[in-house]
Coordinates of C-alpha atoms in Angstrom, one line a residue:
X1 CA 13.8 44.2 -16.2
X2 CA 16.1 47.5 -16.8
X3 CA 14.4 50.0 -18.8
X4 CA 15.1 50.5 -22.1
X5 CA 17.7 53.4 -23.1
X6 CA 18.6 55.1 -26.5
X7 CA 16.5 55.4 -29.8
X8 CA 18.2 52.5 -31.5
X9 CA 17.1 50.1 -28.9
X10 CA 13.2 51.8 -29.0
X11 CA 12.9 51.3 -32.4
X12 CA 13.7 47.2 -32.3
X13 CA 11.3 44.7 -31.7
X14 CA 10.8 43.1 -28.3
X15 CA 11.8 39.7 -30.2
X16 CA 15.3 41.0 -30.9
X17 CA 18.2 39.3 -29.0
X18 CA 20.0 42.5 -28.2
X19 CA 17.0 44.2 -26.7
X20 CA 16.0 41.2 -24.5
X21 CA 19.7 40.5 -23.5
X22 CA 20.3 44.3 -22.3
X23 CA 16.9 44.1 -19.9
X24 CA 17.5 40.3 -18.7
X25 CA 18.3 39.7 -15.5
X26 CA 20.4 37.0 -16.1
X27 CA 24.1 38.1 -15.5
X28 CA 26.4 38.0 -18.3
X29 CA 23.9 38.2 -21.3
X30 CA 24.4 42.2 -21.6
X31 CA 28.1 41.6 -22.3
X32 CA 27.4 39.3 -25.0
X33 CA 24.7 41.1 -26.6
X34 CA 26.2 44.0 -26.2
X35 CA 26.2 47.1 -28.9
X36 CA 29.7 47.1 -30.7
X37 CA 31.3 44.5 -32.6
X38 CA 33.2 41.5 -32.0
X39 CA 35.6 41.5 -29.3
X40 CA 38.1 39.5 -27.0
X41 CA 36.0 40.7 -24.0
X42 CA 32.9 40.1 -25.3
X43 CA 34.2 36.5 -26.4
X44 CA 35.3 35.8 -22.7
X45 CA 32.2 36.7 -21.5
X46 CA 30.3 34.4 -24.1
X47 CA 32.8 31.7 -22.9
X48 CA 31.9 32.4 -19.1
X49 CA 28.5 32.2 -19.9
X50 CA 28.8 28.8 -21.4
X51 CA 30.5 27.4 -19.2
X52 CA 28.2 28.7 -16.3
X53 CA 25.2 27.4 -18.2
X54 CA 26.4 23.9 -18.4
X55 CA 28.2 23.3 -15.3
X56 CA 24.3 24.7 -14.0
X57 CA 22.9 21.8 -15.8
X58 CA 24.9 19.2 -15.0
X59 CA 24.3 19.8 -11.0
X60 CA 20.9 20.4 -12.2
X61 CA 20.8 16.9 -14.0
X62 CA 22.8 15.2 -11.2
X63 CA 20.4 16.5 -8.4
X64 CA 17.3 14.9 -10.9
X65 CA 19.2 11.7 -11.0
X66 CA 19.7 11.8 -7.2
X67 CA 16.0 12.6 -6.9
X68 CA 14.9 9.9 -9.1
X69 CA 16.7 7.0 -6.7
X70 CA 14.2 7.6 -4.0
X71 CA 16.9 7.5 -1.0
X72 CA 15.1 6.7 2.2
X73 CA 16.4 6.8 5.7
X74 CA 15.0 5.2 9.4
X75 CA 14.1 7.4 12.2
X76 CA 14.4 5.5 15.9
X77 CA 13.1 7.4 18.7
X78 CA 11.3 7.0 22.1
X79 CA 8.3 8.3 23.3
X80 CA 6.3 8.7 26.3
X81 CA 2.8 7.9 26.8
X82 CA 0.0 8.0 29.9
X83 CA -1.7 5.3 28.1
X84 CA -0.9 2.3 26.3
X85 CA -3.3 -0.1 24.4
X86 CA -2.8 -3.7 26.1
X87 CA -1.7 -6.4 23.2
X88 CA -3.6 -9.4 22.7
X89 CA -2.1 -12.4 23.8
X90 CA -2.9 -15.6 22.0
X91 CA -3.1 -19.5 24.2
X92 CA -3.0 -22.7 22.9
X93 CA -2.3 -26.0 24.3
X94 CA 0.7 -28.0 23.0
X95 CA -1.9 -31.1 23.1
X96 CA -4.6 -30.4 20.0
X97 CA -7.0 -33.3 21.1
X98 CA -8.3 -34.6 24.5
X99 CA -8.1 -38.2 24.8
X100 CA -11.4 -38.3 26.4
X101 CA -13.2 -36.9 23.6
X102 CA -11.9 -38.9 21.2
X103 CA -14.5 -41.6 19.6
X104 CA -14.5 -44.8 17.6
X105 CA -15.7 -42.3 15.1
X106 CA -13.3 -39.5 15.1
X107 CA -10.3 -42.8 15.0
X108 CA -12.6 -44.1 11.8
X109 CA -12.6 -40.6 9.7
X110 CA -9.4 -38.7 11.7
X111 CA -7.3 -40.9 12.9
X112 CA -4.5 -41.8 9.7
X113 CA -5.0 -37.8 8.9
X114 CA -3.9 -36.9 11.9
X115 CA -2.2 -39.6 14.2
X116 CA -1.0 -41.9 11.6
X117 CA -2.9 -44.8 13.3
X118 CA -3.7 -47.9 10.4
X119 CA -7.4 -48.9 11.1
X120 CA -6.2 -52.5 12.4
X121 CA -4.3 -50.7 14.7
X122 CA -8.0 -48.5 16.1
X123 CA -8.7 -51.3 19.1
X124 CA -5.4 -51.0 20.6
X125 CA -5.0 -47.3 20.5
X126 CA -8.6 -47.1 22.0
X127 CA -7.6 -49.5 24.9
X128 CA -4.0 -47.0 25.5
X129 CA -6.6 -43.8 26.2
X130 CA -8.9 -46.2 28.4
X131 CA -11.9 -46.3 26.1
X132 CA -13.9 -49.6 25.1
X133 CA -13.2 -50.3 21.2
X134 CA -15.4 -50.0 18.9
X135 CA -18.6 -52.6 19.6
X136 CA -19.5 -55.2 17.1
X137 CA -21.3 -53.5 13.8
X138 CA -19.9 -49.6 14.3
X139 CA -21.3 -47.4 11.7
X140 CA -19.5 -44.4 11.2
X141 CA -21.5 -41.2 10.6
X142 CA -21.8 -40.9 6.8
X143 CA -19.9 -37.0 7.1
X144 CA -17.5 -35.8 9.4
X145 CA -16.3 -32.2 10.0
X146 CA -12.6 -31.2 10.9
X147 CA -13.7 -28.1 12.7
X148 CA -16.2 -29.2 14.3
X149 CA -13.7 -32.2 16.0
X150 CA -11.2 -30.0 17.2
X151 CA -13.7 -27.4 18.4
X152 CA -15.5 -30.4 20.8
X153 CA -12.2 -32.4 21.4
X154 CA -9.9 -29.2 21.9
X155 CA -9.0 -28.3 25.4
X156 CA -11.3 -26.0 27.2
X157 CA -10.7 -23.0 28.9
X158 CA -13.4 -23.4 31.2
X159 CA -11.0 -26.1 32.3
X160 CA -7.6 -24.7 32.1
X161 CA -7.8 -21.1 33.4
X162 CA -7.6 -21.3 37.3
X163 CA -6.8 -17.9 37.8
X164 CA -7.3 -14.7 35.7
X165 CA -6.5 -11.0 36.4
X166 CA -5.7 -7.8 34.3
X167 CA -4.7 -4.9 36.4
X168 CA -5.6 -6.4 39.8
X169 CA -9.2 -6.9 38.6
X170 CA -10.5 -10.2 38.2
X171 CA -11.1 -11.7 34.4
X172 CA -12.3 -15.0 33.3
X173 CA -13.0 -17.2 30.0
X174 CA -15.3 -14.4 29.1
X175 CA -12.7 -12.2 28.2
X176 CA -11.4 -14.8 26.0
X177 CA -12.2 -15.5 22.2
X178 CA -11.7 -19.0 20.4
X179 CA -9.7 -18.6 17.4
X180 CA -8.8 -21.7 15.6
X181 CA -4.6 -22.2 14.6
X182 CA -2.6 -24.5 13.6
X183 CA -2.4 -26.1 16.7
X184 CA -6.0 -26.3 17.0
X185 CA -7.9 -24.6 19.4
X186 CA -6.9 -21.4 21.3
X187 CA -8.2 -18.6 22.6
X188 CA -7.6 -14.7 22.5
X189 CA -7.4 -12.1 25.3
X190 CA -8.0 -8.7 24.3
X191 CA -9.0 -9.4 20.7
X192 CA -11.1 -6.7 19.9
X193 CA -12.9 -8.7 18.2
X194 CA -16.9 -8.4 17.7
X195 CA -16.3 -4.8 18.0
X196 CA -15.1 -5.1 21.3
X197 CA -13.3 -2.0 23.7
X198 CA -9.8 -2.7 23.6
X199 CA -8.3 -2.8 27.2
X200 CA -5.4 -0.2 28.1
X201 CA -3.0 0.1 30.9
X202 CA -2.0 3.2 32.5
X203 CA 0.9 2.0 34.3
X204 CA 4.4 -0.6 33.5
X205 CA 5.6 -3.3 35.7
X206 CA 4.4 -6.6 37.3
X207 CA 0.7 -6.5 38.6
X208 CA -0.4 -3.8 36.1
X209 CA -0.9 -6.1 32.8
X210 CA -3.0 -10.0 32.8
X211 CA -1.7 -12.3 35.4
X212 CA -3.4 -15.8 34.4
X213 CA -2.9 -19.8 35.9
X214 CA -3.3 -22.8 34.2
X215 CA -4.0 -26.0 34.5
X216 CA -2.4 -27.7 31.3
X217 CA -4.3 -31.3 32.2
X218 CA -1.2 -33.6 31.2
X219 CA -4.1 -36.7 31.6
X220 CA -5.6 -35.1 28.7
X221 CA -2.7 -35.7 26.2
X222 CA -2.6 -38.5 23.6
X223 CA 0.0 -41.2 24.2
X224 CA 2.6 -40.8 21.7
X225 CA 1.9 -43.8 19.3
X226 CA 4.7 -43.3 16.4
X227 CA 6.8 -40.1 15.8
X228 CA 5.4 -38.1 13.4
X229 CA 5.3 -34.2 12.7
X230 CA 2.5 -33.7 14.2
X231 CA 2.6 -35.5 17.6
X232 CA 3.7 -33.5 20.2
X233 CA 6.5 -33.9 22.8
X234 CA 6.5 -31.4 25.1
X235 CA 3.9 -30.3 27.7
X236 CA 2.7 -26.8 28.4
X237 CA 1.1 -23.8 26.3
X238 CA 2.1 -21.5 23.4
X239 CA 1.8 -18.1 24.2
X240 CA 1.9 -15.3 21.4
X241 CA 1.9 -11.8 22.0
X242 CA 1.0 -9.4 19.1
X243 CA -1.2 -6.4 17.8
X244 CA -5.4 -6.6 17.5
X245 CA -5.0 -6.5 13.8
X246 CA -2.0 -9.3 13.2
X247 CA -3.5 -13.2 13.0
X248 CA -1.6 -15.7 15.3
X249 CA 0.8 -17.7 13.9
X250 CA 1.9 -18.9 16.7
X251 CA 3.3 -22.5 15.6
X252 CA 6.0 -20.7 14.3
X253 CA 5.7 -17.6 16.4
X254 CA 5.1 -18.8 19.6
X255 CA 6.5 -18.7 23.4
X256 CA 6.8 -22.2 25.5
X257 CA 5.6 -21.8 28.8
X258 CA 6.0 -25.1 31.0
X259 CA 4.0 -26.3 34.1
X260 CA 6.1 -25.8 37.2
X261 CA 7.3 -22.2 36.4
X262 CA 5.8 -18.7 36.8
X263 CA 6.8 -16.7 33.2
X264 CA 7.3 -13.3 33.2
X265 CA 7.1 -11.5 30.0
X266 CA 8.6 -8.2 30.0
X267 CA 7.2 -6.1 26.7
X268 CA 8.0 -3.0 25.0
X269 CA 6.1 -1.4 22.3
X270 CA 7.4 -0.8 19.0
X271 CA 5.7 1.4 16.1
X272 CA 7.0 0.6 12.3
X273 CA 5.7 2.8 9.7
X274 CA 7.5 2.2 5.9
X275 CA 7.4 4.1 3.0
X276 CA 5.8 3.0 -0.6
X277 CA 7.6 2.4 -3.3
X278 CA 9.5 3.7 -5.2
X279 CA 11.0 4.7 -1.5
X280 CA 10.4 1.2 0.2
X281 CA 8.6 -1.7 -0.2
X282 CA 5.9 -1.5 1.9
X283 CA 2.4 -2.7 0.8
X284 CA -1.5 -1.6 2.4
X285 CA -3.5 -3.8 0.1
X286 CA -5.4 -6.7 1.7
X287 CA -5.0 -10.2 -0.4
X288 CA -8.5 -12.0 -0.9
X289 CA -7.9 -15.5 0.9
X290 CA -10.3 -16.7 -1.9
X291 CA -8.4 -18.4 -4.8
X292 CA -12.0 -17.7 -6.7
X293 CA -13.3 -14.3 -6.9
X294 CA -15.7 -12.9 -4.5
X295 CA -19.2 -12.2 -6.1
X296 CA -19.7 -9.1 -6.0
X297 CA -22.4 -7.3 -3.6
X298 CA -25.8 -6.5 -5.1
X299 CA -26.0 -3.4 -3.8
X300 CA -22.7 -2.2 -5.0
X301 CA -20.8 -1.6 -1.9
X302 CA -17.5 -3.6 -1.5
X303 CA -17.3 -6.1 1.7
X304 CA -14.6 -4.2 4.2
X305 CA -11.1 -6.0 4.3
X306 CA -9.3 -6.3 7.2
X307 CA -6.0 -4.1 7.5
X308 CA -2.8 -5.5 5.6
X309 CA -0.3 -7.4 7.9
X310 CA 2.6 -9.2 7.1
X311 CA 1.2 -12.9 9.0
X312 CA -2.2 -12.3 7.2
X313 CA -0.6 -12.0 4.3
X314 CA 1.1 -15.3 4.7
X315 CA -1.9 -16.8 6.0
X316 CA -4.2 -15.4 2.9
X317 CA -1.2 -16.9 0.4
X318 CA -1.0 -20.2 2.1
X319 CA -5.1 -20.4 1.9
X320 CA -5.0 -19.5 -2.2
X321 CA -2.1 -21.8 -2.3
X322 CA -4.3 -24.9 -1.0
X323 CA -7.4 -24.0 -2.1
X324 CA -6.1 -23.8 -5.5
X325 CA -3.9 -27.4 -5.3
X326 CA -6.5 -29.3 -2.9
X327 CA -10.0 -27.3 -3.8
X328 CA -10.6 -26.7 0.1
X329 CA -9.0 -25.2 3.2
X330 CA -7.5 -26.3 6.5
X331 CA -9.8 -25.1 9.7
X332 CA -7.8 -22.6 10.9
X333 CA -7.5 -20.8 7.2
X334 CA -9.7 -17.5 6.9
X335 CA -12.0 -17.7 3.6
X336 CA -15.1 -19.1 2.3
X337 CA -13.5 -22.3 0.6
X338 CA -15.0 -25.8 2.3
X339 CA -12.8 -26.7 4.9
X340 CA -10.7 -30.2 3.9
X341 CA -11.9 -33.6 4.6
X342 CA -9.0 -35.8 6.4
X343 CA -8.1 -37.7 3.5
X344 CA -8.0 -34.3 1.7
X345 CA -5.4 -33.0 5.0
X346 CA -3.3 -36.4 4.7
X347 CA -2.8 -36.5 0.9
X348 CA -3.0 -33.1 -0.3
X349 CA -2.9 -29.9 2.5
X350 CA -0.5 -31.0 4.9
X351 CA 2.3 -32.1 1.4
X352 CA 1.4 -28.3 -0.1
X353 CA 1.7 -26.7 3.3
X354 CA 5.2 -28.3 3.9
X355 CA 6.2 -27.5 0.4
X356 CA 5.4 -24.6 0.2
X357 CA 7.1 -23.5 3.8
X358 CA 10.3 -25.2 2.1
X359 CA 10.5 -23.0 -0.9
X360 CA 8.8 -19.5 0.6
X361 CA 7.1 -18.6 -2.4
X362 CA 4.9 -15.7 -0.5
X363 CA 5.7 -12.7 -1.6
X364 CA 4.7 -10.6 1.0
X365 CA 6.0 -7.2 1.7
X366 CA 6.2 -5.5 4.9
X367 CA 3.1 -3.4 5.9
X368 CA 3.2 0.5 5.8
X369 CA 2.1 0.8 9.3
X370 CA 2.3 -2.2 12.3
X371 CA 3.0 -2.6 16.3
X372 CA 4.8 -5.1 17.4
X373 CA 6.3 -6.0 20.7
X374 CA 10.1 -7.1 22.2
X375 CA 9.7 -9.7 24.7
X376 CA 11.9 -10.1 27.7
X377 CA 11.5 -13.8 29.5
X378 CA 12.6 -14.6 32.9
X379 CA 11.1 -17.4 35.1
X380 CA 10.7 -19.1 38.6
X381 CA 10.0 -22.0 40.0
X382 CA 6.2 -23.0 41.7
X383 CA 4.9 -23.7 43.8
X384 CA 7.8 -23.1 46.6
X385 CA 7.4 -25.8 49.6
X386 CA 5.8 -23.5 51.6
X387 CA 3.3 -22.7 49.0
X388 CA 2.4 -26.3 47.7
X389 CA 0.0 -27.1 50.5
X390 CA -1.7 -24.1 50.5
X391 CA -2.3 -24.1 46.5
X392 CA -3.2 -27.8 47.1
X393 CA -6.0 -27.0 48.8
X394 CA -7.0 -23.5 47.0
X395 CA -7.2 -25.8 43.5
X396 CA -8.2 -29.1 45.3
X397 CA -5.4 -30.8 43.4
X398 CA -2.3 -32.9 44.7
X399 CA 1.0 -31.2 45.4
X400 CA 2.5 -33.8 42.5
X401 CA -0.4 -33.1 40.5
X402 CA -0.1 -29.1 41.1
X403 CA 4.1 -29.2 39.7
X404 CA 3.1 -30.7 36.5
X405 CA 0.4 -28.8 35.1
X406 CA 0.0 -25.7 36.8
X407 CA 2.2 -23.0 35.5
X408 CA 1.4 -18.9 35.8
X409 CA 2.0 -16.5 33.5
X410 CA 2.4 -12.3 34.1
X411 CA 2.9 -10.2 30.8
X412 CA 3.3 -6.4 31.6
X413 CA 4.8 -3.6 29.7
X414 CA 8.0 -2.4 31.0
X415 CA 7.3 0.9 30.9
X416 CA 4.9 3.8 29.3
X417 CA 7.0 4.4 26.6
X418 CA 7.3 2.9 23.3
X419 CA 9.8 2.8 20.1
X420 CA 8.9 4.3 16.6
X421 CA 10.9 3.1 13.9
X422 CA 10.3 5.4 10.7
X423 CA 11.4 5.6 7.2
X424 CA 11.6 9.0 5.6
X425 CA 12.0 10.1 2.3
X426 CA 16.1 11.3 2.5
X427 CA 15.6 13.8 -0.7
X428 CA 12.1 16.2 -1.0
X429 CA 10.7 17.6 -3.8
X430 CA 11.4 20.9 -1.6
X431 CA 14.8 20.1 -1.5
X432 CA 15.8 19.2 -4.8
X433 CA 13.7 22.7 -6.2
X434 CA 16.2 24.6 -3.1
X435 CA 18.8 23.1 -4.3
X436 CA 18.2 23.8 -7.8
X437 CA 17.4 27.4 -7.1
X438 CA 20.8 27.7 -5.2
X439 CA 22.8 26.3 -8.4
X440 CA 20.7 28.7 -10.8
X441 CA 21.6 31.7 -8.3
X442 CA 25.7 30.5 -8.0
X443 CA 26.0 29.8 -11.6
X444 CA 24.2 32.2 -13.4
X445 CA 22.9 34.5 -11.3
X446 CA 18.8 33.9 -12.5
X447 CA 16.0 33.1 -10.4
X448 CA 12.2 32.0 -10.9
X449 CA 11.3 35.3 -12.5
X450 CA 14.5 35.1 -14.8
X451 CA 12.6 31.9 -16.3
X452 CA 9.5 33.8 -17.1
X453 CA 11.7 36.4 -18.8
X454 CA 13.2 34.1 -21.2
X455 CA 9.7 32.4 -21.6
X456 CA 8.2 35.7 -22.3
X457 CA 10.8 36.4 -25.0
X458 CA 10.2 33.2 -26.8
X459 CA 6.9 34.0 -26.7
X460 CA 7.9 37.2 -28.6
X461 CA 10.4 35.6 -30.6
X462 CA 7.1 33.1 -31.6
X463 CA 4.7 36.0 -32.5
X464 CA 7.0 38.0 -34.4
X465 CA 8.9 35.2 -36.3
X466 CA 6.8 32.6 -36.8
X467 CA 3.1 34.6 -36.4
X468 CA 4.8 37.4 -38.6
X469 CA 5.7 35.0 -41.1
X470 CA 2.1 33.7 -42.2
X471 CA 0.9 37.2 -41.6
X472 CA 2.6 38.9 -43.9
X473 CA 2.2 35.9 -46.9
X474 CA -1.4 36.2 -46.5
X475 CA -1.3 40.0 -46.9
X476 CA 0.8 39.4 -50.0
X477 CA -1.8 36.9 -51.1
X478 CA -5.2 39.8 -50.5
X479 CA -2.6 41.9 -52.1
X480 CA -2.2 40.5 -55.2
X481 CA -5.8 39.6 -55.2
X482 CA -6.5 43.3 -55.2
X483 CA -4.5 44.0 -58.4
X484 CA -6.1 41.2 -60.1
X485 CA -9.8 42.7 -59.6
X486 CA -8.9 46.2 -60.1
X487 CA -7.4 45.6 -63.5
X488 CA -11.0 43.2 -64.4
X489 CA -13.1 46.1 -63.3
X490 CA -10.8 48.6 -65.2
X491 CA -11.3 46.7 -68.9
X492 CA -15.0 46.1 -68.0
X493 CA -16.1 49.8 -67.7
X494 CA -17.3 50.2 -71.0
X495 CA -20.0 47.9 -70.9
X496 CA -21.7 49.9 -68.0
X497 CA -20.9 53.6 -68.1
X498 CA -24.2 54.7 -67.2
X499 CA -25.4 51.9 -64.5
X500 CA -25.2 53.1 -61.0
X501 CA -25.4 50.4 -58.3
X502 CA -27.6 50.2 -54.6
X503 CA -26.8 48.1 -52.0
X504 CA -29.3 45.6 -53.5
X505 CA -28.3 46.3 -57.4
X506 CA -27.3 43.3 -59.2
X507 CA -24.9 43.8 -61.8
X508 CA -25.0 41.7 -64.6
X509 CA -22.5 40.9 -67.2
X510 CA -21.2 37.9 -69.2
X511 CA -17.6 39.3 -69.7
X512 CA -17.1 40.0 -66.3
X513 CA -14.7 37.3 -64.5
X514 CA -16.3 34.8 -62.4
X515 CA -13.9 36.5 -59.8
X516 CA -16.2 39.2 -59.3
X517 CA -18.7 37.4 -57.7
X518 CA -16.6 36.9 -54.5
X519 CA -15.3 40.5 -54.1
X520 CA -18.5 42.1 -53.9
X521 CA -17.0 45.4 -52.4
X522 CA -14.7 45.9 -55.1
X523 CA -17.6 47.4 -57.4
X524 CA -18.3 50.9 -57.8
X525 CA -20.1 52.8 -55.4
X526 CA -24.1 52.2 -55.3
X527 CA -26.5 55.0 -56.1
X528 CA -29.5 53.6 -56.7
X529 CA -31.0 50.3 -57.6
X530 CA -31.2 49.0 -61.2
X531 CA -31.4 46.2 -63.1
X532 CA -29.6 45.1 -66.4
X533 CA -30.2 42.7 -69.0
X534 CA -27.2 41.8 -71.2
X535 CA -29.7 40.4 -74.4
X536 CA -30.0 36.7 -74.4
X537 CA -27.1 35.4 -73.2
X538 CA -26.1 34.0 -69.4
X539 CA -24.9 36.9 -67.5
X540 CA -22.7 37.0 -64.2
X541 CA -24.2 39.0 -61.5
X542 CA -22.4 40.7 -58.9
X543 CA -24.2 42.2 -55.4
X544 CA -23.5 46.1 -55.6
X545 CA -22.2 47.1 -52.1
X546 CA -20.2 50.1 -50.6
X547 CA -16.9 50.4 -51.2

């Protein structure tokens, strides 16, 4: 602030406008505030600084509003890498069941759920997979388990996987976990699961990622007995490729591979990250797949949820969805619910499924963070003629058998770099405070310590206005308080002329006014204690003191 000149401007309070305007260092308020009267300059100025003021805060107010829309914008770069995190690849057969482990007993509980066979209709479909019907007196086992039928009847990867190699090194069904889908039973490669090491790859290209044959045992399938949704067409294996922490949905999701062909899968990494709202959308909290709450733990400690992804999402919504119409899950739903009986699938979870598919009523927003992968397909023909007699022998299979149900499958990453696609807040805090500071500085010349100024006047302004106010009417209150006692002690001195009073003299009298009692240092000065007694009447007594 500019010092202060002259003895006019000494002798006025720090609360008066003139004083503050001439040491501001706001421009324009010293020509305003000026000494001198009222002037065509000084009215200009007063103008200027109006007009500065307010166009200041509208920018101000429209760089709030802009602020306050949460603009966001997407980032898309590349990146190298020396090492890349291999994806797990999901495998199912197109076939759920294998006819040879199918029993009069799975037909009795299983087979209107699932292959829309009428129980008359049980001895004929028995003789079309080449099993005896159902002797004389069949008793069915008084339970039956969905789960546990497609998890014996399911095809095996003991059977299917003929071949198995990641990076040149030889793999088998160990590396493999069974998850349960849609399509019954599949299995996992590079899960993680179980708190498993997640297997990386160091280099791109064909022969550096899992190179797998399979045997896809077309004698296995059921014979088509009427066209339903759920009876299968085609021959060959769903393949899904997709991060450790995203469920398989791969009925919806899925690749066909068919027998006959080598498939090459060509991928590319790809890193999303979102923004929250207000920016985005995005969402990181985990939905319970429990339509009833979980009790809670004993000790206090919340179970762990997984991390949020947009398929578990779905699945969790889809498992609340039946739980809460048909009071039980389907096998391949996460949760704690009962898993549905096959009457329960026919007539209640398959209908609420569909329906609720039709209409989409998951609202599920996109995760924060998630990997996902783009897929590049190309195929060939095996085996070659040269080949077929050779792999005949290697599988001990037929040539005929070996072009309809083997098929190979290579998925490798492209290359060592990957794709990050990121949202970013378009307007910062520290942008909008820059550009606020740079419209305070153009318009009216002020900065940060230009606000304390003014905040420190006010504060002035406060304490001598407003403080001064109820200062001064209380000292005119004592004041006239003063008066009052002076003139009672004044007509009262009569009555006492020769009493002198001690710091512990009482002085008694009943014509003194009860006033006297709360102003004990209004009485004369004390000399030395005494006592007095005003005859027989009640006297007022007042505590001598120094003056």
């Amino acid at each position: 602030m500019k010092p202060t000149s002259g003895p006019e401007e000494a002798r006025r309070p720090a609360s008066d406008i003139r004083v503050f305007a001439s040491n501001c260092s706001m421009h324009g308020l010293g020509h305003v505030f000026g000494p001198g009267s009222l002037s065509l300059r000084r009215g200009m100025w007063a103008a200027a600084v109006v007009l500065s003021v307010a166009t200041f805060l509208y920018q101000v107010a429209e760089r709030v509003r802009y602020y306050r829309e949460f603009h966001h914008q997407t980032a898309l770069d590349e990146r190298e890498s020396h090492r890349l995190v291999f994806p797990a690849v999901t495998l199912c057969n197109v076939n759920p069941l294998r006819r040879s482990r199918l029993t009069p007993n799975d037909l009795h509980w299983a087979g209107s759920a699932l292959l829309g066979l009428d129980p008359a209709e049980h001895p004929a479909f028995l003789r079309a997979l080449g099993r005896s019907p159902a002797p004389p007196g069949f008793m069915p086992s008084p339970t039956f388990d969905m789960a546990q039928l497609y998890a014996r009847a399911g095809h095996s990867l003991d059977d299917m996987l003929l071949d198995c190699r990641f990076r040149g090194e030889p793999c088998g069904p160990e590396n493999f976990t069974t998850i349960f889908t849609r399509m019954g039973k599949c299995y996992t490669f590079n899960s993680g699961a179980d708190g498993a090491e997640l297997l990386t790859t160091t280099r791109g290209g064909m022969g550096n990622g899992l190179d797998i044959m399979l045997d896809v045992q077309q004698e296995e399938y059921l014979p088509v007995w009427r066209d339903n949704e759920e009876t299968p067409f085609e021959v060959g294996i769903r393949v899904q490729i997709h991060s450790q922490e995203e469920p398989p949905i791969i009925d919806q999701l899925g690749l066909g591979v068919s027998p006959g062909y080598q498939t090459f899968v060509s991928c590319q990494q790809q890193q999303l990250s979102f923004l929250p709202p207000p920016w985005g959308d995005c969402s990181s909290a985990s939905l319970n797949p429990n339509y009833e709450p979980e009790p809670s733990d004993p000790l206090g400690s919340p179970s762990p949820s997984p991390p949020y992804t947009l398929m578990g999402c779905r699945l969790a919504c889809e498992t609340r969805y039946v739980a809460r119409k048909c009071g039980c899950r389907m096998m391949y739903m996460p949760g704690d619910t009962p898993v549905c009986s096959p009457q329960q699938y026919k007539n209640c979870a398959h209908p609420a499924i569909d329906a609720m598919l039709r209409k989409d009523s998951c609202a599920c927003p996109n995760p924060c963070a998630s990997t996902r992968y783009a897929k590049e397909l190309s195929m060939v023909r095996i085996p070659s003629r040269a080949a077929a007699r050779f792999l005949a022998r290697k599988l001990n299979r037929s040539e005929a058998y070996i072009a309809e149900n083997v098929l190979a499958l290579d998925i490798f990453f492209e290359a060592l770099n990957y794709e990050t696609v990121e949202q970013k807040k378009a307007y910062e805090m520290s942008e909008l405070l820059g550009d606020i500071g740079g419209q305070m500085g153009l318009f009216i010349g002020a900065s940060l310590l230009t606000i304390l100024e003014i905040l420190d006047y006010l504060c002035e302004v406060f304490r001598d206005k407003v403080l001064g106010y109820f200062w001064n009417r209380r000292h005119s209150q004592r004041h006239s308080s003063t008066n009052l006692l002076q003139e009672g002690l004044g007509s009262h001195r009569t009555q006492v002329p020769h009493l002198s009073l001690g710091p512990s003299t009482l002085l008694c009298s009943e014509d003194l006014p009860p006033l006297l009692v709360l102003s004990p240092r209004l009485s004369p000065p004390p000399t030395a204690p005494a006592t007095l007694s005003h005859g027989s009447r009640p006297a007022v007594c007042v505590l001598g003191a120094p003056p």
